PDB file of C-alpha atoms and ligand atoms in Angstrom:
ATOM      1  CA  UNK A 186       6.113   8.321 -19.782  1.00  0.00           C
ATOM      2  CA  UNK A 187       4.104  11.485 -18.833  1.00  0.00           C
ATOM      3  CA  UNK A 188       0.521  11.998 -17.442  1.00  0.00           C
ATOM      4  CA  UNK A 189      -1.919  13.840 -19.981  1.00  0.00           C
ATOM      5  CA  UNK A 190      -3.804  16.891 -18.969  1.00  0.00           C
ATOM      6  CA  UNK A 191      -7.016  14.715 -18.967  1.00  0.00           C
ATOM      7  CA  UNK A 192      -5.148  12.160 -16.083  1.00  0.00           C
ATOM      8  CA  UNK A 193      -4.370  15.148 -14.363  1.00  0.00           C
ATOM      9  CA  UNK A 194      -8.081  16.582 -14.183  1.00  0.00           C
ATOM     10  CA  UNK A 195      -8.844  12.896 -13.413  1.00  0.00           C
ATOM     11  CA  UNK A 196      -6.423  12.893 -10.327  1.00  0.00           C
ATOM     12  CA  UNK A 197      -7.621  16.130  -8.680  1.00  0.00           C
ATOM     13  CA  UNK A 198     -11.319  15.581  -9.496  1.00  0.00           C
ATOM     14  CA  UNK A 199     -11.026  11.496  -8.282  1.00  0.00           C
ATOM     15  CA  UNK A 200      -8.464  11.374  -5.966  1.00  0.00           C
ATOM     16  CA  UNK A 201      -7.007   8.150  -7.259  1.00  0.00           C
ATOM     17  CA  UNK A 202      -5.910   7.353 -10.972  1.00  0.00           C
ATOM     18  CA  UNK A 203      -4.919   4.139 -12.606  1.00  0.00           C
ATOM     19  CA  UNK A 204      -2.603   4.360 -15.364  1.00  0.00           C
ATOM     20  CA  UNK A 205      -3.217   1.006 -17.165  1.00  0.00           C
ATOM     21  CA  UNK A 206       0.344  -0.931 -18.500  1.00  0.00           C
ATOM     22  CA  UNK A 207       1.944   1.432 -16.540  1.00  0.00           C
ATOM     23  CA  UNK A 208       5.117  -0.773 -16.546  1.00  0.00           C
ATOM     24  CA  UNK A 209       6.119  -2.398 -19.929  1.00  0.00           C
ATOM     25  CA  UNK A 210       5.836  -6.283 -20.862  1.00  0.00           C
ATOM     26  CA  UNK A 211       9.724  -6.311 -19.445  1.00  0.00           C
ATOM     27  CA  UNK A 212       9.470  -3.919 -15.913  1.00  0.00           C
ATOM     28  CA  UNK A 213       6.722  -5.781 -15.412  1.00  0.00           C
ATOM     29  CA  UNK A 214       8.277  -9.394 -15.484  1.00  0.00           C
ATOM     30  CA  UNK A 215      11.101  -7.611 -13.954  1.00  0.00           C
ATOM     31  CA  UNK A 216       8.498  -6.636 -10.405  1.00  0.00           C
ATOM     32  CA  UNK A 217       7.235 -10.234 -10.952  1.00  0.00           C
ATOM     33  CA  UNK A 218      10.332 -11.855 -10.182  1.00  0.00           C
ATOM     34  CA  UNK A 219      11.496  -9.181  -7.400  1.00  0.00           C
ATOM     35  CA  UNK A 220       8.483  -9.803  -5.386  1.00  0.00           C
ATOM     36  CA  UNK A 221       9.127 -13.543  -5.631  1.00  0.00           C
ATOM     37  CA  UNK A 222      12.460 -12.608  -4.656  1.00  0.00           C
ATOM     38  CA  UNK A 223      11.506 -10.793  -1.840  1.00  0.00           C
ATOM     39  CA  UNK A 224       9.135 -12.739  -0.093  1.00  0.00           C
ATOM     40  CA  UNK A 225      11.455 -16.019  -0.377  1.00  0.00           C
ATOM     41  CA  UNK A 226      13.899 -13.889   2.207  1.00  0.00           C
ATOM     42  CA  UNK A 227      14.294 -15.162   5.337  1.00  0.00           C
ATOM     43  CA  UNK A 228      13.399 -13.240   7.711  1.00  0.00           C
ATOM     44  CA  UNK A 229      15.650 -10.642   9.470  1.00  0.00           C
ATOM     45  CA  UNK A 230      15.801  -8.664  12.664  1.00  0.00           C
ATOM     46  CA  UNK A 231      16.901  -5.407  11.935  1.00  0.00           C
ATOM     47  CA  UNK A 232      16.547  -4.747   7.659  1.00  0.00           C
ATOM     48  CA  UNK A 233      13.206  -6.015   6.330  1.00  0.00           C
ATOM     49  CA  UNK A 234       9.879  -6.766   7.972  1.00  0.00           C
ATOM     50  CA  UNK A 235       7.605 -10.296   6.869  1.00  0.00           C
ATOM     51  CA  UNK A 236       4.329 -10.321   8.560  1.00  0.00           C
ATOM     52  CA  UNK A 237       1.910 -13.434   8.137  1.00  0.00           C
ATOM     53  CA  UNK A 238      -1.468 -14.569   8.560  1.00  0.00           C
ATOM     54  CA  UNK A 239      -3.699 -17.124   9.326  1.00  0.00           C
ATOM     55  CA  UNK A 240      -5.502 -18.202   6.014  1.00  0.00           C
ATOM     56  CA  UNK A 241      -8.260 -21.123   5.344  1.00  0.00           C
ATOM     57  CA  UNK A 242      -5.284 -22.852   3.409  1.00  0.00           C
ATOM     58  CA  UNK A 243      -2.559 -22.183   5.886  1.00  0.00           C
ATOM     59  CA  UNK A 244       0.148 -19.790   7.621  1.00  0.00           C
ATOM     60  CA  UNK A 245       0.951 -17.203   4.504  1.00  0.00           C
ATOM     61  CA  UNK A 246       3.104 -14.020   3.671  1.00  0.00           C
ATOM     62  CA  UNK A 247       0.681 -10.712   3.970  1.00  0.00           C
ATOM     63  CA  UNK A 248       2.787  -8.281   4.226  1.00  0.00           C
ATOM     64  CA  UNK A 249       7.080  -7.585   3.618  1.00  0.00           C
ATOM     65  CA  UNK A 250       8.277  -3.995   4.037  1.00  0.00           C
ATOM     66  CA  UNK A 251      11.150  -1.994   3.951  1.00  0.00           C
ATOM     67  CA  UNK A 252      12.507  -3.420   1.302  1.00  0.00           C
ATOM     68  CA  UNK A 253      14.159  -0.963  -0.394  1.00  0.00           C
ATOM     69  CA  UNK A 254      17.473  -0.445   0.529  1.00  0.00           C
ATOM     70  CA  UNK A 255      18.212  -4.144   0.244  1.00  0.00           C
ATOM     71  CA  UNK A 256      16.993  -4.746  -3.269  1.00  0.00           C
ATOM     72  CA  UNK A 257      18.771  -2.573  -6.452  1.00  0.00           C
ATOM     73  CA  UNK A 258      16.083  -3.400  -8.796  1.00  0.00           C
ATOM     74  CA  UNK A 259      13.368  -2.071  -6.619  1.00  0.00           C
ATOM     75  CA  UNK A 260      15.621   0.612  -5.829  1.00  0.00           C
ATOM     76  CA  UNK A 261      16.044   1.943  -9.432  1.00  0.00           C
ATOM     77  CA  UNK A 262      12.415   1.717 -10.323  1.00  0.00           C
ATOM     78  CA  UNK A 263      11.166   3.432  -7.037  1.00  0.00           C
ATOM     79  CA  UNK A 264      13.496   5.925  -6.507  1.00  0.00           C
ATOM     80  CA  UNK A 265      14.034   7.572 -10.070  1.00  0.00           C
ATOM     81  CA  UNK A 266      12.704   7.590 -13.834  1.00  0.00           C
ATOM     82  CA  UNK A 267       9.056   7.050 -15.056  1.00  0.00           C
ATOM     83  CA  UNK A 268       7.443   6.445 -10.838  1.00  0.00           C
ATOM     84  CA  UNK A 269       9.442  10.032  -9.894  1.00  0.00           C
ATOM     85  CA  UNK A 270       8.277  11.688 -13.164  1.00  0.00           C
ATOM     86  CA  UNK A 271       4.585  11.212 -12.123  1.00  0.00           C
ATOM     87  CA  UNK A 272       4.594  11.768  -8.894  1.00  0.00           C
ATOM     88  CA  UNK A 273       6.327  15.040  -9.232  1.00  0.00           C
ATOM     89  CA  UNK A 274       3.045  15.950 -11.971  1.00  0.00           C
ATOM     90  CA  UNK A 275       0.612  14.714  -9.555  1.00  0.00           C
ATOM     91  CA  UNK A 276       1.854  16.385  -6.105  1.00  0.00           C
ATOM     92  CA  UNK A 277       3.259  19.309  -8.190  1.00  0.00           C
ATOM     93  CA  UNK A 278       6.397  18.908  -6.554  1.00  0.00           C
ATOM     94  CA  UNK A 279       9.255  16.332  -6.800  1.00  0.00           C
ATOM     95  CA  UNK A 280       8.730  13.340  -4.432  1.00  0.00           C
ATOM     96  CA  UNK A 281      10.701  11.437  -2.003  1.00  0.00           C
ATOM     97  CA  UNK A 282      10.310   7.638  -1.032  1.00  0.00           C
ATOM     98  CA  UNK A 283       8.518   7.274   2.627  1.00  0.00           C
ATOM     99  CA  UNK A 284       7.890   3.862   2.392  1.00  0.00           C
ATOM    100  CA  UNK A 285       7.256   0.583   0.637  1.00  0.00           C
ATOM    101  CA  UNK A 286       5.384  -2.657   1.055  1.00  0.00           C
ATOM    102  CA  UNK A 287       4.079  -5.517  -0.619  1.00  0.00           C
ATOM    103  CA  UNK A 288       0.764  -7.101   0.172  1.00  0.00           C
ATOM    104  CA  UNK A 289       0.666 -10.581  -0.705  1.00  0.00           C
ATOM    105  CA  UNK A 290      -3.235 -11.509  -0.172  1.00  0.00           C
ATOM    106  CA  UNK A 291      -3.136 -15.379  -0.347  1.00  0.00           C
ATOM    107  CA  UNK A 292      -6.052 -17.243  -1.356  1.00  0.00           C
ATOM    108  CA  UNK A 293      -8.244 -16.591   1.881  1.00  0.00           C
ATOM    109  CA  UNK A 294      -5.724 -13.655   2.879  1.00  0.00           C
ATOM    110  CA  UNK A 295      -7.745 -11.164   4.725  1.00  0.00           C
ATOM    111  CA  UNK A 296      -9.080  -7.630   3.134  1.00  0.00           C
ATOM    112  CA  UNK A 297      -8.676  -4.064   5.036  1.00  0.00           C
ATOM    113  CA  UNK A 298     -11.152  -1.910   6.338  1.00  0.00           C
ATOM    114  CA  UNK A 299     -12.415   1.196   4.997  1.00  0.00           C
ATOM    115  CA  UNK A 300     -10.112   3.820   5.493  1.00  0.00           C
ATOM    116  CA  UNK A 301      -7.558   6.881   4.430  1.00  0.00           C
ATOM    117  CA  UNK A 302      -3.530   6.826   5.055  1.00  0.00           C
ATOM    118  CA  UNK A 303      -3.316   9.695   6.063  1.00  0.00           C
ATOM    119  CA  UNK A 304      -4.285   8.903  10.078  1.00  0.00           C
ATOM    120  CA  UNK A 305      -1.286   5.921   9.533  1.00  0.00           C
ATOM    121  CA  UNK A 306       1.210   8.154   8.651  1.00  0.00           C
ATOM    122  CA  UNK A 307       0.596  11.271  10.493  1.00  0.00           C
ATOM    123  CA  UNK A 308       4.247  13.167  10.784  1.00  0.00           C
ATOM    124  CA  UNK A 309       3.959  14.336   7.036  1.00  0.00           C
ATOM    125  CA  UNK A 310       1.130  16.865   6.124  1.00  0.00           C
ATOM    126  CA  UNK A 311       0.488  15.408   2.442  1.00  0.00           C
ATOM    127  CA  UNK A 312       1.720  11.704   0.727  1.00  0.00           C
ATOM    128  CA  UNK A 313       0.585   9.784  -2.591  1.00  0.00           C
ATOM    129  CA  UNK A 314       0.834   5.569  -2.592  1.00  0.00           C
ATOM    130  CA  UNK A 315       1.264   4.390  -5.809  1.00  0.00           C
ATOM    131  CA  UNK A 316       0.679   0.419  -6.432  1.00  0.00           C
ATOM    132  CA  UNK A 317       1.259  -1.652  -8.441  1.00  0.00           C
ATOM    133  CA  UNK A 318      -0.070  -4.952  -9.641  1.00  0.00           C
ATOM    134  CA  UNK A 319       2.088  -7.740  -9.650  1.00  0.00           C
ATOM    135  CA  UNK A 320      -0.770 -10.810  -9.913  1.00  0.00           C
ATOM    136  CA  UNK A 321      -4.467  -9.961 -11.743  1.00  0.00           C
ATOM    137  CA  UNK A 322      -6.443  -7.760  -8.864  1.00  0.00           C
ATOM    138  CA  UNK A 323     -10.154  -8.847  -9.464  1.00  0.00           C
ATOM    139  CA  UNK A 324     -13.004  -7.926  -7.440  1.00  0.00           C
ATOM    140  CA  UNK A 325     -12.924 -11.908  -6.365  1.00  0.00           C
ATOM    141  CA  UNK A 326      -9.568 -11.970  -5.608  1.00  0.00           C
ATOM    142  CA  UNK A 327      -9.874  -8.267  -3.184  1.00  0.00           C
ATOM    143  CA  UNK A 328      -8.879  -5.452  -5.422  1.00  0.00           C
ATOM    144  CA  UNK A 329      -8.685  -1.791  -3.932  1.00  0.00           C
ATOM    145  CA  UNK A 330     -12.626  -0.281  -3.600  1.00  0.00           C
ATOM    146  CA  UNK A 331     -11.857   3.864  -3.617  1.00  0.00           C
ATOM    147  CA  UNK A 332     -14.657   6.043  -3.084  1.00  0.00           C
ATOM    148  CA  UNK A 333     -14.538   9.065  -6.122  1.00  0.00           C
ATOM    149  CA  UNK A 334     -14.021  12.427  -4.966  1.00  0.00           C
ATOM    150  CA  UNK A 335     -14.036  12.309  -1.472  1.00  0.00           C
ATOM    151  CA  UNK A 336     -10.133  13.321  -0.659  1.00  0.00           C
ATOM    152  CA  UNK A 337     -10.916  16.868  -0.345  1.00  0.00           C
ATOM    153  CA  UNK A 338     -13.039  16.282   2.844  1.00  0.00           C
ATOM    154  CA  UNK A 339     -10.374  15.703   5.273  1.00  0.00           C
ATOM    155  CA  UNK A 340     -10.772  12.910   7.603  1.00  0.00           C
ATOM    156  CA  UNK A 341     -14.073  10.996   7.274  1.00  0.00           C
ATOM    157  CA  UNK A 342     -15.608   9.541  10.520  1.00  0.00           C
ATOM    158  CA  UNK A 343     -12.564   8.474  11.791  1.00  0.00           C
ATOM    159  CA  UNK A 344     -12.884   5.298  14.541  1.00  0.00           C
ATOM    160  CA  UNK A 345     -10.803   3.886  17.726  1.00  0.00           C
ATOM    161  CA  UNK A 346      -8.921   1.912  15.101  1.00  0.00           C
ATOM    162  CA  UNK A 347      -7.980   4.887  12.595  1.00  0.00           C
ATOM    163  CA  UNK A 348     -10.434   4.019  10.209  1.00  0.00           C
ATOM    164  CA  UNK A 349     -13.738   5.262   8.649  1.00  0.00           C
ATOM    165  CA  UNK A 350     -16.442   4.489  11.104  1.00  0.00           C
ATOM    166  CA  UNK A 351     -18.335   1.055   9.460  1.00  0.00           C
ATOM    167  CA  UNK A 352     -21.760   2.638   9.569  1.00  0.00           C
ATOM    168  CA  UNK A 353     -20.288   5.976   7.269  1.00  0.00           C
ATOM    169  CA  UNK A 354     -18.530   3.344   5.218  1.00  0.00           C
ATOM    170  CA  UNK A 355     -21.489   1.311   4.473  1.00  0.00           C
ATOM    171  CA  UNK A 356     -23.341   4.640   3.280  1.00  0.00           C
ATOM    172  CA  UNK A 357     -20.459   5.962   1.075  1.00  0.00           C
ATOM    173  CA  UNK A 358     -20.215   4.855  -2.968  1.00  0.00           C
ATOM    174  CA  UNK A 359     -16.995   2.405  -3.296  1.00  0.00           C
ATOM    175  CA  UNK A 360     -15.748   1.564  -7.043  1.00  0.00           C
ATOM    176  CA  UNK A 361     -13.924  -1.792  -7.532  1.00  0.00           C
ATOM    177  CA  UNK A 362     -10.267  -1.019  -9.179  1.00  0.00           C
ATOM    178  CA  UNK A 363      -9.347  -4.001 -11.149  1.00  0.00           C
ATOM    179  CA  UNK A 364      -5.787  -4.179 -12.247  1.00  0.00           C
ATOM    180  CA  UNK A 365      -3.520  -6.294 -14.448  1.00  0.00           C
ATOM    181  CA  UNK A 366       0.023  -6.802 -13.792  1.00  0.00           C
ATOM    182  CA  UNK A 367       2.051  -3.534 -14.681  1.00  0.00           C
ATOM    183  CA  UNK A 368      -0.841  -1.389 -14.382  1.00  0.00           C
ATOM    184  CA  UNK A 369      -0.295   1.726 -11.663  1.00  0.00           C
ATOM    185  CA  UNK A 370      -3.014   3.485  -9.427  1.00  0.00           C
ATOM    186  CA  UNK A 371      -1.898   6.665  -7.466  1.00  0.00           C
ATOM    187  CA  UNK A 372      -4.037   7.462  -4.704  1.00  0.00           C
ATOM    188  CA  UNK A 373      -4.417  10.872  -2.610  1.00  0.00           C
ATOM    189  CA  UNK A 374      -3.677  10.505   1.406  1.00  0.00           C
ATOM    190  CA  UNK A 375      -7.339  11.277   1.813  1.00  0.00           C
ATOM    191  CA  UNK A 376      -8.903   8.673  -0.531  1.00  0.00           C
ATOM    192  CA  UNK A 377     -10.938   6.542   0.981  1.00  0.00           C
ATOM    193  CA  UNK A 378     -10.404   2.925   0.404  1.00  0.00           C
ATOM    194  CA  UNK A 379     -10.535  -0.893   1.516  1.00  0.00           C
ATOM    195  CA  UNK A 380     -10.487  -4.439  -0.070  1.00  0.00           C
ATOM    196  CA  UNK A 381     -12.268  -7.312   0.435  1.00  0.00           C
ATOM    197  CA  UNK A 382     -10.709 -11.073   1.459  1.00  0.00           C
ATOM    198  CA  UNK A 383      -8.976 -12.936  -1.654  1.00  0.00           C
ATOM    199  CA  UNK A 384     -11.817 -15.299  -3.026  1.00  0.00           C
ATOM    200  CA  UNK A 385     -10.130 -16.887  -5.765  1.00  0.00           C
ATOM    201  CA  UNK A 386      -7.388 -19.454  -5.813  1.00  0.00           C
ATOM    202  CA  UNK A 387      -4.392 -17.524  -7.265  1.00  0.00           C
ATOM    203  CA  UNK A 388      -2.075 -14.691  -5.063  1.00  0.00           C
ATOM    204  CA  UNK A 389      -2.924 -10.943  -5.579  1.00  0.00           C
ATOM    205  CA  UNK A 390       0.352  -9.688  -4.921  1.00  0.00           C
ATOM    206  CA  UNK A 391       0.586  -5.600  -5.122  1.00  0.00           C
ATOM    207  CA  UNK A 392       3.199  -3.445  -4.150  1.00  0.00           C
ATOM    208  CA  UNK A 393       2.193   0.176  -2.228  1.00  0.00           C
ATOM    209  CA  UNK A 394       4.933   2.568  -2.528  1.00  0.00           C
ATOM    210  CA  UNK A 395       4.462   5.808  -0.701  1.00  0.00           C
ATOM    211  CA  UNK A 396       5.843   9.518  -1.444  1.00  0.00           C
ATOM    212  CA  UNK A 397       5.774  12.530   0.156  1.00  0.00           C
ATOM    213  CA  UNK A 398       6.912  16.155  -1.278  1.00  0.00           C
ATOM    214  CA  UNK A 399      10.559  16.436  -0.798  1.00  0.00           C
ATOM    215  CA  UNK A 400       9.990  19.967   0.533  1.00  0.00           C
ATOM    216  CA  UNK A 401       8.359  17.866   3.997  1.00  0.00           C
ATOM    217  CA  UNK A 402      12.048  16.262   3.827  1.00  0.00           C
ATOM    218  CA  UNK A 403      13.047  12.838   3.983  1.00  0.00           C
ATOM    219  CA  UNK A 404      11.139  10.765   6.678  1.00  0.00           C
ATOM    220  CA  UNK A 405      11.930   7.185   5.832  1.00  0.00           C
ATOM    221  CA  UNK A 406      14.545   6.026   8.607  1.00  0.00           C
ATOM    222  CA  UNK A 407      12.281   7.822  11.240  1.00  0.00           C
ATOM    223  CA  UNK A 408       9.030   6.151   9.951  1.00  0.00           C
ATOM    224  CA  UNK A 409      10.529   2.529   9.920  1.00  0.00           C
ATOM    225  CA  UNK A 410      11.997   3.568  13.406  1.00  0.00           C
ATOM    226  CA  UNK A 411       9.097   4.469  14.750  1.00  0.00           C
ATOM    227  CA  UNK A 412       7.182   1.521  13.300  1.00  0.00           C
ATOM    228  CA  UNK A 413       9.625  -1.403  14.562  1.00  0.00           C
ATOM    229  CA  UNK A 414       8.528   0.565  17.851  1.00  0.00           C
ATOM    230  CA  UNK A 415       4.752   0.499  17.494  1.00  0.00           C
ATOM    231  CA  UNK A 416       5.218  -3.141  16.526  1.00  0.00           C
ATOM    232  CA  UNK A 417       6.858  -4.102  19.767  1.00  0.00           C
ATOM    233  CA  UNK A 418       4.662  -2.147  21.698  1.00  0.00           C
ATOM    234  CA  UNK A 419       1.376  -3.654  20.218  1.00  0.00           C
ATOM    235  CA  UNK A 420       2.861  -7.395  20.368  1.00  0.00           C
ATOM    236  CA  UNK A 421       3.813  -6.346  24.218  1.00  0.00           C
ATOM    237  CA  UNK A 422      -0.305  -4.839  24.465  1.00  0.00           C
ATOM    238  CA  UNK A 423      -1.217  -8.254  22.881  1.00  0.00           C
ATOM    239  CA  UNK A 424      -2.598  -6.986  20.088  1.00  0.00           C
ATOM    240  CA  UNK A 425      -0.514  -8.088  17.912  1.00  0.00           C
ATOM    241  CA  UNK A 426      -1.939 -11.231  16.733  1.00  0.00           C
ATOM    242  CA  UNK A 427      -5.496 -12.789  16.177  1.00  0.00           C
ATOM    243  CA  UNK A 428      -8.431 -11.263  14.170  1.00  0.00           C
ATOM    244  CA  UNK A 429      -7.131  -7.864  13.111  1.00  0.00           C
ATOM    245  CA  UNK A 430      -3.937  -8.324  14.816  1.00  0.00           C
ATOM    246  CA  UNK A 431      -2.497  -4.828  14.193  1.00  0.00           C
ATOM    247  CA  UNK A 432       0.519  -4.806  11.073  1.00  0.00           C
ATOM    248  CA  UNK A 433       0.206  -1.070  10.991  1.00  0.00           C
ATOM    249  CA  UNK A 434      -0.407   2.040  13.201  1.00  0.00           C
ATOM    250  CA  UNK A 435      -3.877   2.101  12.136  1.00  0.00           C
ATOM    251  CA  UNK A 436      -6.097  -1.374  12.844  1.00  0.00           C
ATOM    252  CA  UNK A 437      -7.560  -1.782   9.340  1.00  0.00           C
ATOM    253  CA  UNK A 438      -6.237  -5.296   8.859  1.00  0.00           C
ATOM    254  CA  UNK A 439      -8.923  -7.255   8.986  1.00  0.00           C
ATOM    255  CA  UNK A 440      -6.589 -10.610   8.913  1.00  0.00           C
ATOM    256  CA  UNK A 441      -5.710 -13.269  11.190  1.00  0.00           C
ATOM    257  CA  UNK A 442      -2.218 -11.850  12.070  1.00  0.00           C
ATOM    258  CA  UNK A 443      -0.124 -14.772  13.356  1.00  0.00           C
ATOM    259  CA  UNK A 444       4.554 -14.495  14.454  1.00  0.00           C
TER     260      UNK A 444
HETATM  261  O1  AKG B 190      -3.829  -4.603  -0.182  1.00  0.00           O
HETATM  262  C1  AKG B 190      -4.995  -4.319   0.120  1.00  0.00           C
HETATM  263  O2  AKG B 190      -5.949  -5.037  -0.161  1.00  0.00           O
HETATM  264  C2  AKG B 190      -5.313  -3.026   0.845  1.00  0.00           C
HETATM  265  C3  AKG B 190      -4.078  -2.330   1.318  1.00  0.00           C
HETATM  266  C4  AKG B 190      -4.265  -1.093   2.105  1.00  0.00           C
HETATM  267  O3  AKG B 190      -5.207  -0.355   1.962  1.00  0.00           O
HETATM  268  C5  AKG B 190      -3.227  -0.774   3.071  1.00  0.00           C
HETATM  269  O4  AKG B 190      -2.285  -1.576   3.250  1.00  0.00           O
HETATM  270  O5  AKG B 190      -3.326   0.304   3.696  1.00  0.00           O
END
């Protein structure tokens, strides 16, 4: 599959692009039944990460990452073919995995602040996230909200918590980005974006998988070190858990984070 010139113009004019049935009826079953897979791991101490939250309906999955190198199928379709292929059209450049999650969002699973990446993962100058939807992402059940255009502005009233400053947020146009299972959006490092809590009584389960040019070199092992390190550190601060309880380097979680 290739991008046409009119996604392309899309991309650098928007700063985000969804590429609707991205994945076909059978790579899309295919990421249905790895994510299954993948959050029915146990968890481990040293290869993937689980993090949960607190929902209305229980203790729930929000977050597994660093999945990757434990799981061939998500291997094959992250790491070569159609994803590659895209991202080397969009950044102009062929891409290299940084990292990979899946956000689970649970009935009552909590949404994410306003914000851009790019303050979260600050040792590479440039990355693009491409998700993908594994359940229905509705505005009721907390799709992605981008704001059009805005990626060319650098870093937008950036807060104590790495994220856009609540008031600026409030004042800035956001445009729901429904999905259906298989369909892609590839977002800029500087698009702004957040989601709301899940409303609805089914899972929205999407996976983020993040590139950066291969020319900045390949920065997975460090990032995942580093992270496992910021972790420890912010469970050690106490910040770990509770109301925004942090599962990243930036505080945009706006979940109940619970161990
Ligand atoms: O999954 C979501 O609702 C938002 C995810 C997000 O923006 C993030 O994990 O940085």
């Amino acid at each position: 599959m290739t991008l046409t010139p009119e996604q392309l113009n899309q991309w650098q004019q928007d700063g985000f692009l969804k590429v609707a049935a991205f994945l076909n009826p059978t790579e899309t079953e295919a990421l249905q039944c790895w994510v299954e897979e993948i959050e029915s791991w146990a968890d481990s101490e040293d290869r993937w990460m689980h993090h949960r939250e607190e929902t209305p309906f229980g203790i729930r999955l929000s977050r597994s990452e660093n999945f990757v190198p434990y799981h061939a199928g998500m291997r094959s379709l992250l790491t070569q073919g159609q994803v590659l292929d895209a991202l080397a059209l969009l950044m102009g450049e062929s891409a290299v995995l940084y990292k990979e999650k899946i956000n689970y969002k649970y009935p009552g699973g909590g949404g994410y602040a306003a914000h851009q990446d790019a303050p979260a993962y600050d040792e590479i100058k440039h990355h693009v996230t491409c998700l993908f939807s594994s359940d229905p992402a509705t505005s009721q059940s907390g799709c992605l909200e981008f704001c059009a255009s805005r990626h060319r502005e650098g870093l937008i009233g950036l807060n104590d918590q790495g994220c856009i400053d609540r008031e600026i947020a409030d004042g800035m146009e956001w445009i729901a980005v429904e999905t259906e299972p298989g369909d892609a959006v590839f977002f800029d490092s500087y698009a702004p974006h957040r989601s709301s809590v899940n409303q609805s009584t089914a899972p929205r389960r999407t996976l983020y998988v993040t590139y950066n040019a291969r020319s900045e070199g390949d920065k997975r092992d460090a990032y995942y070190e580093r992270k496992r390190q910021a972790l420890i550190r912010y469970a050690a601060a106490g910040e770990g858990t509770g109301q925004s309880g942090r599962i990243s380097t930036i505080g945009h979680f706006q979940g109940k984070t619970v161990h």
